[in-house]
Amino acid sequence: MKLIYKKERIYVKPAFTGFILLLAILFGGCVKLDEEVYSEVLEETFTATEADVTALIASGYTPLRYIMGWQGLFDIQEEPGDIIITPTRPNGWDDGGTYKRMHFHTWDNEQWQCRNTWLTCYEAINNVNRVMSQIQSGSLPIEEEQSVKVLAELRALRALWYSILCDTHGNVPLVIAYNDELPKQSSRADIYKFIIDELTDTDVIENLTEVVDQTTYGRITKWAAYQLLARMYLNAEVYSGTAEWEKCILACNKVIACEKYDLESNYKDIFKVDNEDSDEIVFAVPYDNKNGTGWNAHMKQLLPAHRDVFNMTAQPWGGSSANPQFINSYDPQDKRFDATWLHGDQLNATNGSVVMTLVNKMPSIYDCEFEEGYRVCKYEIEAGCKSNMSNDLPYFRYADVLLMKAECLLRTGKSDEAAVLVSEVRTRDFDDINDAKVTGAELLGNTTIQYGTLAEDGTIDSPGDQSAVLYGRFLDELGWEFAAEFRRRTDMIRFGVYQTKSWYNHEPQGAHTILFPIGLEELNTNSNLVQNPGYTGG
């Protein structure tokens, strides 16, 4: 078996029969072997090659494809935020109220989006722990030098999975062994500490590869680990109660100093179908519409009529669209707007006729027409697109490194230095360089988003909390740069907006909503679990 890196780099494919024996040794499966061919190959004499081990560790990576799948991490990070909303449409989309609960922050312990993230994370963690156990026990015989590197990668990958859980559920079991013991629950602060300890352990960080090419694409390198570390430090005050701005800057500087990444000159190139050669992507989740499926978020974001606009072979479902309050915050000269959102006349790809005109209004989450609300187009839709896309997902990109450093500079009194970095990122997005420049004073200012619930005519119905957002203009910049990149919820929480402001039809429900509830089924099957504060059960 081997890992495929061209377009589908992280799916496992039978490549040589010798590895079938390895699977039989590791998993005890019933594999009929030809004695004449394999009588000389014994468990005690078998040594796994690098390709064999790479194929096995893929089991820790492939679950990441759930991110852009049905009610995956994209939904759990974007639906509760102030950018993307899924209202009821003429073809449905009430779905038992699931999207309204996400928008209103009234989810319960049976909400599938929350459970899907929990279950997927622990599936991957279990896979990682299994391979680590096999290496450490000797049942997967590999050379010692290779073992050190593989274990470092697996520990960093496991830390990435725990970073998702730390952000979404907080107080979760810390499972680091492959056994049948009923796991005990750890606090959010302890999960945060575990991730930091793993990523700063010299056995991990110093043994991760520094190579950046197709052989390491879709895998955790030293630089991806440093970016993950920076993300954790950036949110440290939320996760642990103690801010770590300076440490975040140091981690960002590691990625900057390696000089292996750069900003793409064209924003859209980061998200095109064939984006595996992008200089901006630090860590990607590879997808392929045949061999690495899972990306169907576009089916929810595009209209049925977009089948003719993009010559698609599958008809989209037409659910989610953009909150007009966020759309109205864009600078008219910002090219990221056109690169992110479909708006206005939608033209038939064959004859140029108008098939629908999208408008920037959404009267109510309970009743919107198909044409109401702008649609996500950030990720290139290729001609003939099916219900699964082949774009690789930028999980970490270099612009985030620069903006994380900028945010930390801003929060530590160095607003002018922060402005230099923000302006650097914005340069590609404006035809006039002067429009791209921002000042430290501007970044210290309030948000430009007009918060408050909306009436059906689009005016503010109930303003709610109208206090200034500290560094709100910087939060806006994060929104314009990273819209529809499965992170808005996390950013809003860090700036104190998520749990205090009103937008569209949403009103704040309390600070407890910064964490999702632990699933009822998980509570019923593990007596060691206690429900997160503010939720029932456990």
Coordinates of N, CA and C in Angstrom, one line a residue, residues 20 28 87 145-146 157 162 204 232 245 252 277 301 315 348 384 391 397 446 489 504-505:
I20 N 0.1 -6.7 2.3 CA -1.0 -7.4 2.8 C -0.6 -8.2 4.0
G28 N -4.6 -8.8 12.6 CA -5.1 -10.1 12.8 C -6.2 -10.6 11.8
P87 N -31.1 29.7 6.0 CA -32.6 29.9 6.3 C -33.4 28.8 5.6
E145 N 15.5 5.0 13.7 CA 15.6 6.4 13.3 C 14.3 6.8 12.7
Q146 N 13.7 5.9 11.9 CA 12.4 6.2 11.3 C 11.3 6.2 12.4
L157 N 0.2 15.3 15.1 CA -1.1 15.1 14.4 C -2.2 14.9 15.5
Y162 N -6.7 17.2 19.0 CA -7.1 17.7 20.3 C -7.3 19.3 20.3
V204 N 9.3 15.9 19.8 CA 8.3 16.1 18.7 C 8.9 17.1 17.7
M232 N -2.7 27.9 19.1 CA -3.1 27.7 20.4 C -2.7 28.8 21.3
W245 N 0.5 36.2 24.1 CA 0.7 36.9 22.9 C 2.2 36.8 22.4
C252 N 5.1 32.2 15.4 CA 4.9 32.8 14.0 C 6.2 33.1 13.4
D277 N 0.3 23.2 -5.5 CA 1.6 23.9 -5.6 C 1.7 25.3 -5.0
Q301 N -24.0 25.3 -0.5 CA -23.8 26.8 -0.7 C -24.3 27.3 -2.0
Q315 N -26.6 18.7 -9.4 CA -27.4 19.9 -9.1 C -27.3 20.3 -7.6
N348 N -25.8 31.8 -17.5 CA -25.6 30.4 -18.1 C -24.3 30.3 -18.8
G384 N -18.0 20.7 -15.0 CA -18.2 19.3 -14.8 C -18.2 18.9 -13.3
N391 N -10.7 20.3 -5.0 CA -9.8 21.3 -4.4 C -9.2 20.7 -3.1
R397 N -2.5 28.5 6.3 CA -1.9 29.2 5.2 C -1.1 30.4 5.8
N446 N -13.2 50.5 16.2 CA -14.4 49.6 16.4 C -14.6 48.9 15.0
R489 N -16.3 31.4 14.1 CA -16.7 31.2 15.5 C -15.6 31.4 16.5
Y504 N -28.3 39.4 12.4 CA -29.4 38.7 11.6 C -30.6 38.4 12.5
N505 N -30.9 37.2 12.8 CA -32.0 36.9 13.7 C -31.5 36.3 15.0

